[in-house]
């Protein structure tokens, strides 16, 4: 696991500047504290920060072939590199190291850009082919590893994190205000856009190539497969395939030359991994958990139960509100964009805890999207879509308008549910799924945007709807496909940035692409039936998950933000939402902001998610647009106090 970056000058005879390449590289020191490398040759400059996991003595980057004509800088892990290495040896390739890095290099020399089809793992890499004066950049299928780029008339910049591109840019960063409506609705920005004007993401399963003759070309080499509904396999056959695929994936993900462990939440997904990992290890499994001081937001009991079931050596940390908010500005800097999910903060804290013992952890990300784990979102949407289509066929439009007007006048307790049902919304995924689960829903969002900027012209759900269509007409499959290509990609970015901020590699066995393809091709009726979520997964692992955890209610990762912002941390709203400095940016309707804040403070409504987005956006602007130092973000709170709170979070660990 590493950090990569580079500069490509587009005009012949113009050389990449070593000082800028070095600046990009060392902005990512947290991603690779074990080593640094750089190559500058005419128009190309490649850089690398290393977190050594495989072949600790070898594998240094950027890596060149024996002729020093083909160079690679790479971030990730290949879980099939030994098999691929053997196959390449049969084709006459000679290796000088035991690293997976060299396997990618040789695979490119044999297969060219098609090398990505042979790679099984998580990766983002760039290859400079001096023979053809060509740059080839690739990102893994599911988007586990991030990769960003910027192109203008003179050069291409690319890096594992946006901040490295900003560090090399000649001009200060500019806020891409076009993404505001989507951010307010979805918490994040799907597709290739970012919060920075001119900086884009390379999409999962895509490659980007350049040469002087043809210029730039982008190619999609993989997309999630569609379900085969007329599959004649029995349910029991699919259960066996899931179990076999999981065991194979976990075994591959344990490949490491350094100690590894597991993030254990006490939910089904991470408990499954614990049950599969423990028998495969020579020693005790190392597990790590995080919880809050508030009982309603603490799952540590279940994590301890799961750890005891497999004889794990378990450690945990408890996080206070003060420690939570003390982390926020620094982690916004690490994440490059406003933090979408509150769970990013405890994720980073547990990463720091784990890094004291191990260098690699496995996590349960991806199981919910694959096996339909979002019960309320999926089931309620499916019911509304079916009822809504029937309602629209059987009820005249005029009557439907009258019913919708009645819903708008209902008492708040009833209106809260009715206005999100088929009685008030058109029967399609745009409104029933994407808009219905927005933070700022359409009406409130349009009122909030002071000048309507971006709201009238930009279809914020277009990318989501294209992903939904991969469901092939099946609504549940469509929701799963959309989540895999949008929501999950953001979760994976969070997982990467928050763990790498602690110099810790995180791996996601549920997202081995071979397992993903196997599961997604199974009939959707097998993945959603009965009253329990994830039936196919549950039936595949009943022998290794304690009954107490198998039967518990899903909590997600609760953060008691609403109460915090009504109490001693109300000042965050005053400073980052209602202050003149925040308001004078001109993004939002001042009067509406005041109403939202006042209703939340008085307990008349829960606007915690809304305020979270607004607080994050303002802190992000102060760091990246205003250029304010992270440790100076909290007005009146000295950096030494913040350091004390952060240290307290690190000290509060307990071996169980």
XYZ file of C-alpha atoms in Angstrom:
656
model
C 0.000 0.000 0.000
C 1.506 3.264 -1.067
C 1.031 6.739 -2.469
C 1.719 7.468 -6.131
C 1.964 10.696 -8.116
C 3.396 12.083 -11.308
C 3.650 14.778 -13.963
C 3.492 14.350 -17.718
C 4.379 17.304 -19.946
C 2.351 17.165 -23.146
C 4.652 19.158 -25.416
C 7.791 17.575 -26.842
C 10.990 19.006 -25.413
C 9.387 20.336 -22.223
C 10.780 18.621 -19.131
C 8.974 17.695 -15.928
C 10.263 19.680 -12.959
C 11.927 17.478 -10.291
C 11.047 19.904 -7.475
C 7.324 19.673 -8.269
C 7.457 15.881 -8.555
C 9.175 15.704 -5.176
C 6.631 18.053 -3.636
C 3.783 15.837 -4.832
C 5.493 12.742 -3.499
C 6.202 14.094 -0.033
C 2.701 15.463 0.423
C 1.758 11.774 0.635
C 4.323 10.753 3.261
C 1.564 9.367 5.514
C 0.706 6.831 2.809
C 4.260 5.531 2.651
C 6.586 6.227 5.574
C 8.849 3.247 4.762
C 10.498 4.650 1.664
C 10.435 7.178 -1.163
C 11.401 7.081 -4.808
C 11.309 9.334 -7.851
C 12.103 9.138 -11.554
C 12.295 12.158 -13.876
C 13.162 11.566 -17.523
C 12.393 14.384 -19.889
C 8.672 14.980 -20.091
C 7.733 12.369 -17.465
C 8.149 12.376 -13.708
C 6.938 9.496 -11.524
C 7.028 9.394 -7.727
C 6.271 6.909 -4.985
C 5.884 6.688 -1.195
C 6.110 3.131 0.133
C 4.324 1.266 2.904
C 6.136 -2.068 2.599
C 3.865 -5.133 2.852
C 5.166 -7.671 0.321
C 8.879 -8.350 -0.332
C 10.149 -5.911 2.278
C 13.710 -5.902 0.920
C 12.702 -5.556 -2.735
C 9.844 -3.901 -4.556
C 11.211 -0.361 -4.433
C 9.508 2.123 -6.768
C 9.288 3.611 -9.273
C 10.390 0.275 -10.739
C 11.939 -0.149 -14.178
C 12.444 -3.137 -16.443
C 15.992 -4.332 -17.197
C 16.311 -1.918 -20.117
C 15.036 1.044 -18.053
C 12.469 1.676 -20.774
C 9.268 0.806 -18.912
C 8.631 2.379 -15.489
C 5.899 1.704 -12.945
C 4.574 3.476 -9.845
C 1.892 1.408 -8.134
C -0.416 1.470 -5.109
C -2.253 -1.657 -3.968
C -2.002 -5.419 -3.573
C -2.360 -8.252 -6.088
C -3.840 -11.386 -4.561
C -3.068 -13.559 -7.578
C 0.459 -12.318 -8.161
C 2.097 -15.694 -7.515
C -0.072 -17.479 -10.089
C 0.383 -14.639 -12.573
C 4.130 -14.603 -11.988
C 4.300 -18.345 -12.782
C 2.290 -17.830 -15.983
C 4.582 -14.983 -17.052
C 7.654 -17.119 -16.373
C 6.225 -19.674 -18.792
C 6.244 -16.901 -21.390
C 9.938 -16.230 -20.790
C 9.770 -13.361 -18.263
C 12.663 -13.138 -15.792
C 12.071 -11.615 -12.348
C 14.517 -9.784 -10.113
C 12.319 -9.525 -6.990
C 9.540 -11.306 -5.107
C 7.187 -8.318 -5.291
C 3.779 -8.012 -6.892
C 5.007 -4.703 -8.325
C 7.287 -6.463 -10.767
C 4.447 -8.800 -11.771
C 2.411 -5.811 -12.985
C 5.440 -4.443 -14.831
C 6.064 -7.736 -16.645
C 2.358 -8.264 -17.305
C 2.243 -4.892 -19.059
C 5.246 -5.818 -21.201
C 3.524 -9.044 -22.276
C -0.124 -7.973 -22.547
C 0.095 -4.188 -22.921
C -2.939 -2.222 -21.632
C -4.894 -5.500 -21.487
C -2.774 -6.441 -18.455
C -5.552 -5.107 -16.196
C -7.737 -8.062 -17.221
C -5.290 -10.433 -15.509
C -4.977 -8.561 -12.206
C -6.945 -9.720 -9.152
C -6.732 -7.256 -6.314
C -6.883 -3.575 -5.474
C -4.703 -1.192 -7.431
C -4.029 2.189 -8.924
C -0.907 2.541 -11.029
C 0.836 4.477 -13.783
C 3.218 3.001 -16.362
C 5.515 5.061 -18.549
C 6.446 3.149 -21.699
C 9.550 4.869 -23.032
C 9.560 2.674 -26.123
C 6.325 4.234 -27.341
C 6.465 7.467 -25.292
C 3.126 6.442 -23.773
C 1.601 6.843 -20.313
C -0.889 4.223 -19.112
C -2.915 4.745 -15.915
C -5.351 2.236 -14.381
C -7.690 1.847 -11.401
C -9.088 -1.399 -9.990
C -12.549 -2.680 -10.844
C -14.456 -1.667 -7.703
C -12.577 1.565 -6.918
C -10.872 0.260 -3.771
C -7.811 2.391 -4.455
C -8.283 6.059 -5.399
C -6.686 7.913 -8.297
C -7.148 11.571 -9.264
C -5.906 13.576 -12.231
C -5.853 17.048 -13.738
C -5.297 17.918 -17.406
C -4.691 21.294 -19.005
C -3.064 22.396 -22.266
C 0.422 21.821 -20.885
C 0.440 18.823 -18.589
C -1.229 15.932 -16.806
C -0.947 15.649 -13.027
C -2.057 12.486 -11.206
C -1.923 11.259 -7.616
C -3.453 8.979 -4.988
C -4.842 12.034 -3.219
C -6.029 15.416 -4.447
C -3.754 17.330 -2.075
C -0.697 16.139 -4.015
C -2.103 17.632 -7.219
C -2.875 20.862 -5.370
C 0.723 20.930 -4.070
C 2.072 20.799 -7.631
C -0.379 23.226 -9.183
C 0.777 26.686 -10.219
C -2.564 28.264 -9.226
C -4.550 28.095 -5.964
C -7.420 25.597 -5.894
C -10.885 26.701 -6.988
C -14.143 25.381 -5.522
C -16.206 23.519 -8.112
C -19.569 24.995 -7.124
C -21.398 22.867 -9.675
C -21.235 19.923 -7.267
C -23.089 21.719 -4.441
C -26.607 20.412 -5.234
C -25.365 16.829 -5.449
C -23.349 17.174 -2.230
C -26.393 18.480 -0.371
C -28.491 15.589 -1.646
C -26.111 12.622 -1.536
C -23.353 13.743 0.900
C -20.715 13.160 -1.789
C -20.098 13.501 -5.524
C -20.420 10.402 -7.721
C -18.832 10.026 -11.133
C -15.629 11.778 -12.129
C -16.198 15.259 -10.638
C -14.626 16.472 -7.375
C -14.935 19.572 -5.196
C -11.893 21.009 -6.988
C -12.402 22.662 -10.368
C -10.309 20.868 -12.968
C -9.447 17.828 -10.812
C -11.225 14.574 -11.626
C -11.361 10.968 -10.450
C -10.404 8.099 -12.677
C -13.530 5.961 -12.412
C -13.384 2.378 -11.101
C -12.700 -0.180 -13.808
C -11.237 2.481 -16.123
C -7.880 3.208 -17.719
C -6.460 6.456 -19.093
C -3.787 6.485 -21.808
C -1.769 9.186 -23.566
C 0.692 9.329 -26.410
C 1.803 12.178 -28.643
C 0.044 10.894 -31.752
C -3.396 10.064 -30.347
C -3.576 12.235 -27.246
C -5.765 11.027 -24.368
C -8.116 8.056 -24.426
C -10.164 6.616 -21.562
C -11.489 3.059 -21.561
C -13.818 1.103 -19.298
C -12.464 -2.431 -18.987
C -14.925 -3.778 -16.365
C -18.392 -3.174 -14.993
C -20.499 -5.113 -12.485
C -22.283 -8.037 -14.211
C -26.054 -8.365 -14.252
C -28.078 -11.086 -12.530
C -29.137 -14.134 -14.534
C -32.758 -14.570 -13.453
C -33.356 -17.769 -15.408
C -30.433 -19.501 -13.735
C -31.364 -23.126 -12.949
C -29.084 -23.410 -9.912
C -30.755 -24.331 -6.644
C -30.612 -22.009 -3.662
C -28.392 -24.480 -1.818
C -25.940 -24.448 -4.737
C -25.651 -20.672 -4.473
C -25.129 -20.908 -0.708
C -22.224 -23.303 -1.274
C -20.731 -21.037 -3.946
C -20.873 -18.041 -1.611
C -19.128 -19.960 1.161
C -16.433 -21.262 -1.166
C -15.896 -17.850 -2.722
C -15.615 -16.174 0.675
C -13.087 -18.703 1.958
C -10.974 -18.305 -1.173
C -11.106 -14.511 -0.987
C -10.201 -14.346 2.709
C -7.304 -16.766 2.215
C -5.944 -14.592 -0.584
C -6.360 -11.418 1.453
C -4.170 -12.842 4.230
C -1.157 -12.714 1.912
C 1.362 -10.512 3.739
C 4.958 -10.314 4.947
C 3.904 -8.153 7.922
C 1.406 -8.641 10.805
C -2.274 -8.227 9.975
C -5.576 -7.994 11.861
C -9.287 -7.241 11.547
C -11.609 -4.295 12.225
C -14.352 -5.944 14.271
C -17.599 -3.996 14.679
C -19.694 -6.785 16.143
C -21.937 -6.833 13.090
C -22.461 -9.858 10.869
C -19.982 -8.923 8.137
C -16.864 -8.414 10.245
C -17.815 -11.399 12.446
C -17.905 -13.571 9.317
C -14.380 -12.465 8.491
C -13.243 -13.243 12.043
C -14.711 -16.742 11.801
C -12.994 -17.396 8.471
C -9.654 -15.755 9.303
C -8.956 -17.291 12.706
C -8.446 -20.924 11.543
C -6.218 -19.751 8.682
C -3.700 -17.979 10.934
C -0.819 -19.567 12.805
C -1.332 -17.346 15.857
C -4.225 -15.523 17.525
C -6.242 -13.153 15.356
C -5.708 -9.479 16.254
C -9.018 -7.587 16.344
C -9.794 -3.895 16.893
C -13.002 -2.026 17.740
C -14.134 1.526 18.470
C -17.175 2.856 20.293
C -18.596 6.033 21.801
C -19.120 6.863 25.463
C -22.878 7.134 24.839
C -24.515 3.724 25.409
C -26.912 4.076 22.450
C -23.966 4.461 20.087
C -21.785 1.708 21.495
C -21.516 -1.752 19.892
C -18.443 -2.899 21.813
C -20.336 -5.669 23.615
C -21.038 -7.429 20.327
C -17.446 -6.973 19.158
C -16.207 -8.633 22.363
C -18.631 -11.513 21.829
C -17.315 -12.033 18.295
C -13.692 -11.820 19.461
C -14.215 -14.383 22.235
C -15.889 -16.777 19.793
C -12.667 -17.086 17.761
C -10.142 -16.631 20.560
C -8.941 -13.294 19.209
C -6.598 -10.900 20.959
C -8.955 -7.956 21.101
C -8.305 -4.236 21.618
C -10.724 -1.345 21.621
C -10.910 2.409 22.046
C -13.766 4.603 23.319
C -14.242 7.999 21.717
C -15.638 11.131 23.392
C -17.394 14.014 21.669
C -14.397 16.254 22.315
C -12.007 13.807 20.713
C -14.398 13.316 17.787
C -14.494 17.020 16.925
C -10.789 17.533 17.614
C -10.054 15.104 14.784
C -12.388 16.726 12.265
C -10.264 19.451 10.572
C -7.202 17.236 10.187
C -9.273 14.398 8.740
C -11.001 16.715 6.264
C -7.478 17.541 5.068
C -6.714 13.832 4.767
C -9.964 13.116 2.917
C -9.453 16.097 0.558
C -13.174 16.838 0.454
C -15.907 17.458 3.033
C -16.360 14.271 5.064
C -19.558 12.582 3.920
C -19.867 10.009 6.681
C -19.473 10.688 10.398
C -18.011 7.209 10.777
C -14.814 8.459 9.107
C -13.621 9.864 12.430
C -13.937 6.660 14.508
C -12.540 4.750 11.521
C -9.365 6.807 11.676
C -9.118 6.480 15.460
C -9.369 2.689 15.252
C -6.791 2.759 12.440
C -4.333 4.503 14.761
C -5.043 1.903 17.434
C -4.495 -0.983 15.007
C -1.300 0.530 13.567
C 0.414 0.061 16.923
C 0.099 -3.713 16.491
C -0.268 -4.503 12.774
C 0.337 -3.001 9.350
C -2.649 -4.536 7.513
C -6.316 -4.980 8.476
C -9.273 -6.649 6.801
C -12.679 -4.951 6.880
C -16.264 -5.907 6.002
C -17.024 -3.201 3.433
C -19.107 -4.289 0.441
C -21.241 -7.064 1.949
C -24.354 -4.885 2.245
C -24.228 -3.824 -1.399
C -23.612 -7.374 -2.652
C -26.124 -9.215 -0.479
C -28.853 -6.555 -0.051
C -28.130 -5.563 3.519
C -29.859 -2.167 3.470
C -33.201 -3.518 4.596
C -35.200 -0.314 5.085
C -33.889 1.466 1.992
C -34.352 -1.503 -0.315
C -37.590 -2.969 1.036
C -39.413 0.334 1.509
C -38.336 1.524 -1.939
C -39.401 -1.730 -3.550
C -42.824 -1.536 -1.870
C -43.288 2.106 -2.881
C -42.245 1.441 -6.479
C -44.698 -1.448 -6.854
C -47.570 0.350 -5.136
C -46.811 3.567 -6.990
C -46.927 1.969 -10.425
C -50.262 0.368 -9.595
C -51.522 3.666 -8.145
C -50.547 5.580 -11.296
C -52.240 3.007 -13.557
C -55.479 2.938 -11.588
C -55.861 6.524 -10.373
C -56.506 9.579 -12.586
C -53.816 12.257 -12.501
C -56.221 14.845 -11.073
C -57.068 12.611 -8.130
C -53.385 11.941 -7.492
C -52.721 15.697 -7.372
C -55.528 16.167 -4.848
C -54.156 13.349 -2.661
C -50.669 14.903 -2.788
C -52.103 18.266 -1.675
C -53.825 16.556 1.255
C -50.560 14.849 2.239
C -48.835 18.245 2.327
C -51.372 19.442 4.935
C -51.202 16.443 7.263
C -49.878 16.814 10.829
C -46.086 16.583 10.957
C -46.007 13.073 12.447
C -48.100 11.650 9.592
C -46.689 13.886 6.864
C -43.148 12.700 7.652
C -43.973 9.263 6.244
C -46.735 10.008 3.748
C -44.743 12.621 1.832
C -42.044 10.017 1.173
C -44.486 7.419 -0.137
C -46.163 6.686 -3.478
C -48.997 9.006 -2.379
C -46.773 12.039 -2.896
C -43.937 10.925 -5.175
C -43.723 9.774 -8.821
C -43.209 6.008 -9.112
C -39.643 5.833 -10.387
C -36.156 5.356 -8.914
C -35.221 9.049 -9.301
C -37.797 10.120 -6.703
C -38.506 6.930 -4.770
C -34.869 5.940 -4.209
C -32.330 8.657 -4.921
C -34.300 11.773 -4.007
C -36.233 10.089 -1.209
C -33.073 9.272 0.729
C -31.375 12.607 0.106
C -30.157 14.650 3.061
C -31.461 17.946 1.674
C -34.431 16.819 -0.384
C -35.346 18.699 -3.562
C -37.600 21.438 -2.129
C -35.353 22.267 0.813
C -32.250 22.062 -1.360
C -33.577 24.506 -3.921
C -34.610 26.951 -1.202
C -31.207 26.697 0.437
C -29.139 27.443 -2.651
C -29.248 31.211 -2.546
C -29.029 31.824 -6.287
C -30.233 28.442 -7.536
C -26.655 27.781 -8.669
C -26.366 24.452 -10.437
C -29.893 23.348 -9.538
C -31.668 24.114 -12.811
C -29.061 22.921 -15.312
C -27.308 19.926 -13.727
C -29.143 16.622 -13.357
C -27.627 15.469 -10.082
C -29.094 11.959 -10.360
C -28.031 11.189 -13.931
C -24.959 9.117 -13.029
C -26.898 7.254 -10.321
C -29.721 6.428 -12.723
C -27.306 5.057 -15.342
C -25.886 2.769 -12.666
C -29.415 1.741 -11.641
C -30.171 0.659 -15.190
C -27.515 -2.054 -14.846
C -30.171 -3.894 -12.838
C -31.787 -4.897 -16.132
C -35.295 -3.879 -15.078
C -35.189 -5.526 -11.639
C -35.639 -2.793 -9.031
C -33.691 -4.478 -6.231
C -30.816 -5.334 -8.580
C -30.922 -1.726 -9.806
C -30.571 -0.359 -6.279
C -27.682 -2.721 -5.602
C -25.953 -1.791 -8.871
C -26.355 1.922 -8.143
C -24.969 1.543 -4.629
C -21.979 -0.479 -5.860
C -21.065 2.176 -8.426
C -21.738 5.271 -6.289
C -22.263 4.898 -2.536
C -19.779 2.029 -2.137
C -17.090 3.896 -4.076
C -17.379 6.756 -1.574
C -17.229 4.315 1.358
C -14.079 2.792 -0.106
C -12.491 6.214 -0.515
C -13.256 6.885 3.157
C -11.779 3.516 4.107
C -8.609 4.198 2.131
C -8.002 7.786 3.242
C -8.766 7.228 6.918
C -6.619 4.109 7.253
C -3.763 5.469 5.147
C -3.741 8.631 7.253
C -2.503 6.258 9.975
C -0.132 4.444 7.547
C -2.306 1.330 7.722
C -3.353 -0.834 4.777
C -7.011 -1.913 4.721
C -8.308 -4.801 2.620
C -11.883 -5.703 1.653
C -12.365 -9.460 1.037
C -16.065 -9.101 0.171
C -14.973 -7.085 -2.877
C -12.655 -9.589 -4.494
C -13.887 -9.141 -8.046
C -14.226 -12.884 -8.656
C -16.564 -13.137 -5.650
C -18.453 -10.014 -6.743
C -19.033 -11.447 -10.207
C -20.202 -14.772 -8.753
C -22.719 -13.154 -6.403
C -24.068 -10.525 -8.801
C -24.866 -13.185 -11.408
C -27.042 -15.083 -8.927
C -30.827 -14.595 -9.172
C -31.972 -11.602 -7.141
C -34.738 -13.716 -5.578
C -32.031 -15.629 -3.707
C -30.499 -12.485 -2.263
C -33.744 -10.956 -0.983
C -36.417 -13.218 0.442
C -37.950 -13.737 3.854
C -37.798 -11.141 6.615
C -34.052 -11.139 7.303
C -31.462 -9.164 5.380
C -28.741 -10.946 3.409
C -30.317 -14.440 3.541
C -27.841 -15.942 1.082
C -24.881 -14.730 3.111
C -26.414 -15.718 6.449
C -27.097 -19.259 5.285
C -23.540 -19.595 3.995
C -21.939 -18.781 7.373
C -24.352 -19.921 10.104
C -21.755 -22.260 11.570
C -19.226 -19.496 12.279
C -21.364 -16.557 13.503
C -22.621 -16.564 17.138
C -26.425 -16.595 17.370
C -26.430 -13.381 19.405
C -24.809 -11.565 16.491
C -26.678 -13.396 13.755
C -30.021 -12.322 15.270
C -29.152 -8.780 16.355
C -30.582 -5.653 14.769
C -28.328 -3.815 12.312
C -26.983 -0.532 13.747
C -24.635 0.659 11.048
C -22.186 2.919 12.860
C -24.266 5.284 15.011
C -22.803 8.665 15.942
C -24.803 10.726 18.488
C -24.269 13.957 16.579
C -27.756 15.389 17.080
C -27.416 15.559 20.863
C -23.868 16.895 20.647
C -24.919 19.793 18.434
C -27.781 20.695 20.777
C -25.449 20.709 23.746
C -21.857 21.822 24.322
C -20.962 21.700 20.617
C -23.642 24.101 19.429
C -20.798 26.575 18.938
C -19.720 24.561 15.876
C -22.997 25.520 14.201
C -22.519 29.153 15.188
C -18.968 29.242 13.852
C -19.181 27.130 10.702
C -22.794 27.627 9.602
C -24.097 30.921 10.977
C -20.990 33.099 11.306
C -20.543 36.048 8.992
C -17.411 34.437 7.569
C -19.425 31.379 6.515
C -22.461 33.322 5.303
C -20.536 35.820 3.225
C -19.427 33.079 0.835
C -22.886 33.498 -0.674
C -23.680 29.842 -1.291
C -26.810 29.610 0.825
C -29.998 31.366 1.886
C -29.156 33.012 5.231
C -32.702 33.017 6.565
C -33.224 29.321 5.863
C -29.918 28.404 7.519
C -31.045 30.251 10.635
C -34.366 28.396 10.665
C -32.721 24.977 10.244
C -30.224 25.681 13.013
C -32.847 27.080 15.405
C -35.247 24.161 14.918
C -32.476 21.659 15.565
C -31.220 23.492 18.637
C -34.736 23.659 20.083
C -35.339 19.954 19.461
C -38.238 20.642 17.086
C -36.527 18.735 14.261
C -33.452 16.604 13.741
C -31.204 18.391 11.252
C -27.992 16.738 12.440
C -27.138 15.279 8.997
C -27.829 18.618 7.338
C -25.683 20.564 9.801
C -22.910 17.980 9.507
C -22.639 18.635 5.765
C -22.640 22.406 6.221
C -20.012 22.327 8.987
C -17.780 20.084 6.902
C -18.144 22.237 3.809
C -17.093 25.387 5.652
C -14.086 23.732 7.310
C -13.049 22.305 3.923
C -13.211 25.778 2.359
C -11.110 27.287 5.131
C -8.418 24.641 4.638
C -8.264 24.279 0.852
C -9.719 27.501 -0.528
C -8.652 30.003 2.164
C -5.364 28.219 2.862
C -5.850 28.215 6.632
C -3.632 25.885 8.667
C -5.502 22.880 10.030
C -4.486 23.489 13.643
C -5.851 27.036 13.501
C -9.339 26.088 12.329
C -11.005 26.129 15.751
C -11.286 29.779 16.786
C -10.230 30.210 20.390
C -9.036 26.602 20.759
C -5.212 26.387 20.771
C -3.444 23.622 18.892
C -2.051 22.217 22.152
C -5.601 21.536 23.404
C -6.457 19.694 20.204
C -3.293 17.616 20.510
C -4.259 16.685 24.076
C -7.692 15.483 22.952
C -6.163 13.439 20.137
C -3.680 11.843 22.510
C -6.468 10.949 24.932
C -8.222 9.058 22.140
C -5.036 7.066 21.515
C -4.492 6.291 25.199
C -7.985 4.973 25.907
C -7.448 1.434 24.643
C -8.161 -1.721 26.537
C -7.138 -5.311 25.876
C -10.141 -7.601 26.253
